[in-house]
One Martini backbone bead per residue (centre of mass of N, CA, C, O) as a GRO file, in nm:
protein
  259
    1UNK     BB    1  -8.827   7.918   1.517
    2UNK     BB    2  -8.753   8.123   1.632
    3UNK     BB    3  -8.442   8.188   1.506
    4UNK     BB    4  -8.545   8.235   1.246
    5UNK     BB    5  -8.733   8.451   1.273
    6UNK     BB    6  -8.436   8.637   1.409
    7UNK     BB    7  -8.273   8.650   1.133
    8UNK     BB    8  -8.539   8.829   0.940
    9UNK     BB    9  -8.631   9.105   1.117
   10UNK     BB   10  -8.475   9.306   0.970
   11UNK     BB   11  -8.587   9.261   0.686
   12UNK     BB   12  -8.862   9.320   0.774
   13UNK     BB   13  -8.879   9.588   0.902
   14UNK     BB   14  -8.798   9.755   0.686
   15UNK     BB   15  -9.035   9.657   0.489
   16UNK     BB   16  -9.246   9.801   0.722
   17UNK     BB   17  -9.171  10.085   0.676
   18UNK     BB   18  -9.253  10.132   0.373
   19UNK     BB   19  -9.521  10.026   0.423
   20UNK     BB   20  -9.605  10.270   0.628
   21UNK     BB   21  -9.579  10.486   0.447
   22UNK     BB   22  -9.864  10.434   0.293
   23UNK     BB   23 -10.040  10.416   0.565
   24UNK     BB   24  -9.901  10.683   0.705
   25UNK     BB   25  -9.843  11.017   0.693
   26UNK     BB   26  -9.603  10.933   0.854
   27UNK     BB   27  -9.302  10.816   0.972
   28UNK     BB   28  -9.179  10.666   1.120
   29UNK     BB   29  -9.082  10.600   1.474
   30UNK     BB   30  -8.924  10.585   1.772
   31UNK     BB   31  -8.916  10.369   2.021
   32UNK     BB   32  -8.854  10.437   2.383
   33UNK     BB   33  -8.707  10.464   2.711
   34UNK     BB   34  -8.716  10.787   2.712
   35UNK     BB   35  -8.926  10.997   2.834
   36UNK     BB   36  -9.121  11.307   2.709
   37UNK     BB   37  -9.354  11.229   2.956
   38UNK     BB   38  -9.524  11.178   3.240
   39UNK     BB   39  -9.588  10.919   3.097
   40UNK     BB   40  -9.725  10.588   3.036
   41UNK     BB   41  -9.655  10.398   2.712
   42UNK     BB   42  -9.808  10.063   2.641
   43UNK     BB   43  -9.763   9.723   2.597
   44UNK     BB   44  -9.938   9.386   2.537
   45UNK     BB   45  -9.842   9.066   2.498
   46UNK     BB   46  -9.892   8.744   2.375
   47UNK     BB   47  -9.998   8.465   2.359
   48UNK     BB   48 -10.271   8.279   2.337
   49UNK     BB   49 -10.378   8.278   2.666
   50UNK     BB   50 -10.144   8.417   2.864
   51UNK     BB   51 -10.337   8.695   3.011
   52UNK     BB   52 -10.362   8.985   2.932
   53UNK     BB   53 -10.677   9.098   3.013
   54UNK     BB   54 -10.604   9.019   3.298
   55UNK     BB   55 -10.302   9.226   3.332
   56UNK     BB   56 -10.462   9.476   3.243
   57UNK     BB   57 -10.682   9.499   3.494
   58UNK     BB   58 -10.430   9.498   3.734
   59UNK     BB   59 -10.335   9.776   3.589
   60UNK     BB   60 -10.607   9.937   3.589
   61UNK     BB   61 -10.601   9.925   3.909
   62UNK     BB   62 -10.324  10.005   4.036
   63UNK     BB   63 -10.236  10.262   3.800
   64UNK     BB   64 -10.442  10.429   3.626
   65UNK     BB   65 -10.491  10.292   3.354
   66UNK     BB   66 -10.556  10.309   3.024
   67UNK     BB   67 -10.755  10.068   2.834
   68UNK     BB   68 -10.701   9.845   2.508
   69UNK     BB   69 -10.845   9.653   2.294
   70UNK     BB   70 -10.895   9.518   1.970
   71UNK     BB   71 -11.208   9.436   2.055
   72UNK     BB   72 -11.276   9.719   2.186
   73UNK     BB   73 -11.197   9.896   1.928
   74UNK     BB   74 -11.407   9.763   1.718
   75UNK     BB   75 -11.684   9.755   1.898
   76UNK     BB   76 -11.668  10.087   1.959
   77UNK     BB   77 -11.667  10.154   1.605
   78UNK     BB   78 -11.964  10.000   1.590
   79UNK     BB   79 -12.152  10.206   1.777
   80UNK     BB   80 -12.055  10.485   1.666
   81UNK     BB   81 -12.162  10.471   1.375
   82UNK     BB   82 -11.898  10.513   1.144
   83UNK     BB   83 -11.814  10.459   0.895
   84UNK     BB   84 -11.551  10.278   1.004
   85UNK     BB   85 -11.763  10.124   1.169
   86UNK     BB   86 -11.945   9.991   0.911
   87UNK     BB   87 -11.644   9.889   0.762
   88UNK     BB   88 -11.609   9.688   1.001
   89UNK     BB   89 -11.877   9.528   1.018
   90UNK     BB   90 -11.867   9.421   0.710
   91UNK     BB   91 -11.623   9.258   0.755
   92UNK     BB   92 -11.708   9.066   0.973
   93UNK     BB   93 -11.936   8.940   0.872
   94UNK     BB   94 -11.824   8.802   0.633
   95UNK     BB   95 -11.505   8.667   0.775
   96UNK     BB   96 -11.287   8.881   0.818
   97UNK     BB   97 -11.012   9.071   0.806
   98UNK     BB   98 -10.870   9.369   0.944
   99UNK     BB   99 -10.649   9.598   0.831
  100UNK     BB  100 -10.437   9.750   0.893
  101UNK     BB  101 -10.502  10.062   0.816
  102UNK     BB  102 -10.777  10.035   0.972
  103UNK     BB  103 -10.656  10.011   1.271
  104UNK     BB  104 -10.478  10.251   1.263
  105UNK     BB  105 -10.690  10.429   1.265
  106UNK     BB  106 -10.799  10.361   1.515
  107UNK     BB  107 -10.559  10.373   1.667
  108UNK     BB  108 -10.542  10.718   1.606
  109UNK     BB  109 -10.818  10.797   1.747
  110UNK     BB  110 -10.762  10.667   2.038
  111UNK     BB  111 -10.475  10.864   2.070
  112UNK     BB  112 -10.609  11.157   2.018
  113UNK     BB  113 -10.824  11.103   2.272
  114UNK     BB  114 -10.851  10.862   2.515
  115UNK     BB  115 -10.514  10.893   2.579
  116UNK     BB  116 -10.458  11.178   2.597
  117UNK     BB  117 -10.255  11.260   2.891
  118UNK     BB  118 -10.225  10.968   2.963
  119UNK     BB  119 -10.156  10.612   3.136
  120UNK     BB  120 -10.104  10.336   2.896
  121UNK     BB  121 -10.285  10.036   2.747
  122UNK     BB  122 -10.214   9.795   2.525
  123UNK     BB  123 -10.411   9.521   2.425
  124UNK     BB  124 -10.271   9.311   2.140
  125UNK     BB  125 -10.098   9.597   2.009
  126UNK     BB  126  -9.923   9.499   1.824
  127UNK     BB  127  -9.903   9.194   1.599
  128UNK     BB  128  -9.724   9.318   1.366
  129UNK     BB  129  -9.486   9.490   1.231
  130UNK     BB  130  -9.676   9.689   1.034
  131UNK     BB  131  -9.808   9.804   1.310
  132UNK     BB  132  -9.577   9.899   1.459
  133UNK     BB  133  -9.492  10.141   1.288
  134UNK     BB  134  -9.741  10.264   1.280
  135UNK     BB  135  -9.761  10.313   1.593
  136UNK     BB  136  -9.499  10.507   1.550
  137UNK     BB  137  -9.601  10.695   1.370
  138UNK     BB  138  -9.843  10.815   1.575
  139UNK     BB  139  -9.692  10.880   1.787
  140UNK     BB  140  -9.465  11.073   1.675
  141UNK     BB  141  -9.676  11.300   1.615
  142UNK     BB  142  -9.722  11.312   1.927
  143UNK     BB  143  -9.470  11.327   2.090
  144UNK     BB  144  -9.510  10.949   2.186
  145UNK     BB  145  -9.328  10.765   2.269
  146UNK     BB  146  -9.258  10.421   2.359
  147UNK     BB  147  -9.199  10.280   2.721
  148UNK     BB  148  -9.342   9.975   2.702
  149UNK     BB  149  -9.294   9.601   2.644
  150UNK     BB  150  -9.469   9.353   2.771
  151UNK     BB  151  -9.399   9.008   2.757
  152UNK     BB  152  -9.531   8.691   2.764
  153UNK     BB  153  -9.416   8.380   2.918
  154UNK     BB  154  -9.592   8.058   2.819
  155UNK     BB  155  -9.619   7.772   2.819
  156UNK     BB  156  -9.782   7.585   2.614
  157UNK     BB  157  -9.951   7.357   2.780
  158UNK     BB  158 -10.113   7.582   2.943
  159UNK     BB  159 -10.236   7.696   2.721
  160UNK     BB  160 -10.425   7.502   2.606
  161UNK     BB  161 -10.575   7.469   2.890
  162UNK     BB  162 -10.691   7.769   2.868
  163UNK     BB  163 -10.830   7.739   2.574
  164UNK     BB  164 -11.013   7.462   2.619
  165UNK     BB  165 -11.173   7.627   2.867
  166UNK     BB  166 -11.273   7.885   2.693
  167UNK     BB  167 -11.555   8.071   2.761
  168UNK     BB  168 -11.806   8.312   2.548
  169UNK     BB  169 -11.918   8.618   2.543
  170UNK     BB  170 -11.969   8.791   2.225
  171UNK     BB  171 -12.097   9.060   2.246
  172UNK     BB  172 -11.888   9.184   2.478
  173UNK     BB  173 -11.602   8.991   2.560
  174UNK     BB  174 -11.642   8.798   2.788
  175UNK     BB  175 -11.421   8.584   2.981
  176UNK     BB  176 -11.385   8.232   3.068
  177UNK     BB  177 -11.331   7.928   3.323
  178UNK     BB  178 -11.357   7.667   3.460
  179UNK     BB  179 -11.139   7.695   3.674
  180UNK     BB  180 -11.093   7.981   3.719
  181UNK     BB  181 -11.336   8.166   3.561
  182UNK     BB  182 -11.631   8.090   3.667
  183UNK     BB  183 -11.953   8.111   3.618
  184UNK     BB  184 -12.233   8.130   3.818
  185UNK     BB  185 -12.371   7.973   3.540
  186UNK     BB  186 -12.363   7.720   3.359
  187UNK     BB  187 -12.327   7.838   3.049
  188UNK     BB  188 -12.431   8.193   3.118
  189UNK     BB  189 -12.379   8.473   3.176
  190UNK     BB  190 -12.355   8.696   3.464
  191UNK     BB  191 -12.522   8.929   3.333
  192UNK     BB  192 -12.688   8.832   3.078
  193UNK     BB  193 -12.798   8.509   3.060
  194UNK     BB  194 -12.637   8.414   2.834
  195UNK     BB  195 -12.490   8.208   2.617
  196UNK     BB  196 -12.185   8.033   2.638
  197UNK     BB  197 -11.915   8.007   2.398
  198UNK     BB  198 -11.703   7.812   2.173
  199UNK     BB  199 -11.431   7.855   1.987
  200UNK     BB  200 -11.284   7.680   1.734
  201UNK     BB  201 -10.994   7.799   1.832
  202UNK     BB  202 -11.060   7.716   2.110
  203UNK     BB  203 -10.967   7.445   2.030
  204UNK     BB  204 -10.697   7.203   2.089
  205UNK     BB  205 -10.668   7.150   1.791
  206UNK     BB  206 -10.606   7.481   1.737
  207UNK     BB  207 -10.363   7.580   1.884
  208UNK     BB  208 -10.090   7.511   1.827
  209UNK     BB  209 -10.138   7.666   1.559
  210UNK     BB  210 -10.163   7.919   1.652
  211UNK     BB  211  -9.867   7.935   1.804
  212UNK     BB  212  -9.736   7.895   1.527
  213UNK     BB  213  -9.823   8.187   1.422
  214UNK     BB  214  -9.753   8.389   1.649
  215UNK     BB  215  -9.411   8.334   1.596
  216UNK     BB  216  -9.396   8.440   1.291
  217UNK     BB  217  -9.514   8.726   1.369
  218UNK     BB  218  -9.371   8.799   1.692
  219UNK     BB  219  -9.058   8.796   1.685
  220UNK     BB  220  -8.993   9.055   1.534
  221UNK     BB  221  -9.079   9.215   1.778
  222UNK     BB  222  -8.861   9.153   1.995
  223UNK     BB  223  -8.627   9.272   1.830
  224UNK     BB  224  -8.764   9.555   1.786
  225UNK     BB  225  -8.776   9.629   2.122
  226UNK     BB  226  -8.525   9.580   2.205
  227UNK     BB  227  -8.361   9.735   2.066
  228UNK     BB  228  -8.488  10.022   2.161
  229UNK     BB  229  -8.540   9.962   2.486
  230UNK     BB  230  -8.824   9.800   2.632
  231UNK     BB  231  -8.833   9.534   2.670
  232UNK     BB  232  -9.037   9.283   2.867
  233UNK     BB  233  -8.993   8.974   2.998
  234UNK     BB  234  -9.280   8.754   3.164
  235UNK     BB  235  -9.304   8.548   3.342
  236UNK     BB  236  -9.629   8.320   3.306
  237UNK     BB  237  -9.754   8.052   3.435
  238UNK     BB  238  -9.914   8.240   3.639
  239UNK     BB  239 -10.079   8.510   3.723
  240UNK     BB  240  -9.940   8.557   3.970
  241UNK     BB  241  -9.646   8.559   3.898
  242UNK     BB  242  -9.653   8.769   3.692
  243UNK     BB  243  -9.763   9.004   3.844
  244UNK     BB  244  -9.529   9.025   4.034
  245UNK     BB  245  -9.304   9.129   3.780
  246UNK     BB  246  -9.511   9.350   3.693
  247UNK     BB  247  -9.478   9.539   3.932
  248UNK     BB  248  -9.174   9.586   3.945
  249UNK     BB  249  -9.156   9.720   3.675
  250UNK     BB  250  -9.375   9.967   3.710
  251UNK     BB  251  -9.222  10.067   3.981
  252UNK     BB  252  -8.990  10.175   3.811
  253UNK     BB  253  -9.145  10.338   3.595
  254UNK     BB  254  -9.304  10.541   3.800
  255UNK     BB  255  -9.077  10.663   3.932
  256UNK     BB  256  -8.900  10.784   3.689
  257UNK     BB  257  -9.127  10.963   3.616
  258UNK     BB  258  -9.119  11.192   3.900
  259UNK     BB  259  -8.835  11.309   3.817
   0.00000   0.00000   0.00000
């Protein structure tokens, strides 16, 4: 699957890159591994389940980046109550998807307020080629372009079990496990003691199916980050051992910015 996937990323690219200008002020832009200022800005993708929210909380924790998620930039712009985040409500309600377009203006807007002149990490974003392209033309404009992939890479196995048993407080978007990280009163969420709910897709017979729908379409991200010379893949079979080889990446990747 992967092997097919990436046998087409050259031309899915192409074709995305021109669907990109159609969406974005200006041309893409080309994400770098040679920064042009003394931040570090990167993203983490990974299979759903993989532990992305778990590994961006330990990076912003320990390098005192700033983090966003899709969920949390989408959560904050209805809260904002902005034109934008009106017509962000209106699609969630539906129960539909937020469009390329709708999003990209979300994170430009994230790009040159909240991450300007910091050290920066995105959470789950880009997720299809359409995104990362649009993504590189934002930067572009800031002359920021990306210097750090994250992947992680966990076994289907795992990623099932973890999925299986994760149980979401729905408002704020905290999330539990029942094995790895329980709420302190079973079925309750925290802060607010309010009932914890399992989303129909994070239940294991839909989990799978994620999985392959994940790869169909994150696939030519790899070769499109690999190609630009950023990405990193990371062996995360347990949130441990993952964090230990994140840590050993960072720390070369910090020292040679203060070079």
């Amino acid at each position: 699957m992967w092997s097919r996937a990436s046998r087409c990323s050259s031309r899915l690219t192409a074709l995305c890159v021109r669907r990109c200008k159609k969406i974005c002020v200006k041309p893409r832009g080309v994400a770098s591994a040679t920064p042009t200022s003394k931040n570090l800005r990167m993203i983490i993708f990974g299979p759903p389940g993989s532990g992305k929210g778990t590994q961006t909380e330990k990076i912003e924790r320990d390098y005192g980046l700033i983090s966003a998620s899709t969920g949390n930039v989408l959560r904050q712009a209805i809260a904002d109550g902005t034109p934008l985040g009106l017509q962000v409500k209106e699609i969630l309600a539906r129960g539909d998807l937020v469009s390329d377009p709708i999003m990209l203006r979300l994170v430009q807007d994230l790009v040159q307020k909240k991450f300007k002149g910091h050290d920066w990490i995105l959470d789950g974003f880009p997720r299809t080629m359409i995104q990362a392209a649009g993504l590189d033309s934002i930067l572009a404009q800031e002359g920021q372009p990306l210097n750090l992939a994250l992947m992680l890479d966990v076994p289907d196995d795992i990623i099932v079990d973890r999925i299986s048993n994760r149980w979401s407080h729905v408002p704020s978007g905290r999330v539990y496990h029942t094995s790895y990280k329980p709420p302190k009163r079973p079925g309750l969420d925290d802060e607010t003691g309010e009932p914890l709910v399992q989303r129909d897709d994070d239940k294991a017979e839909n989990v799978r199916a994620r999985l392959k729908n994940y790869r169909n379409y994150t696939a030519p991200l790899l070769d499109y980050y690999r190609a630009a010379g950023i990405l990193k893949t990371v062996s995360a079979p347990t949130s441990y051992e993952g964090y230990v080889e994140i840590r050993k990446i960072l720390d070369t990747y910090m020292q040679a910015l203060k070079v």
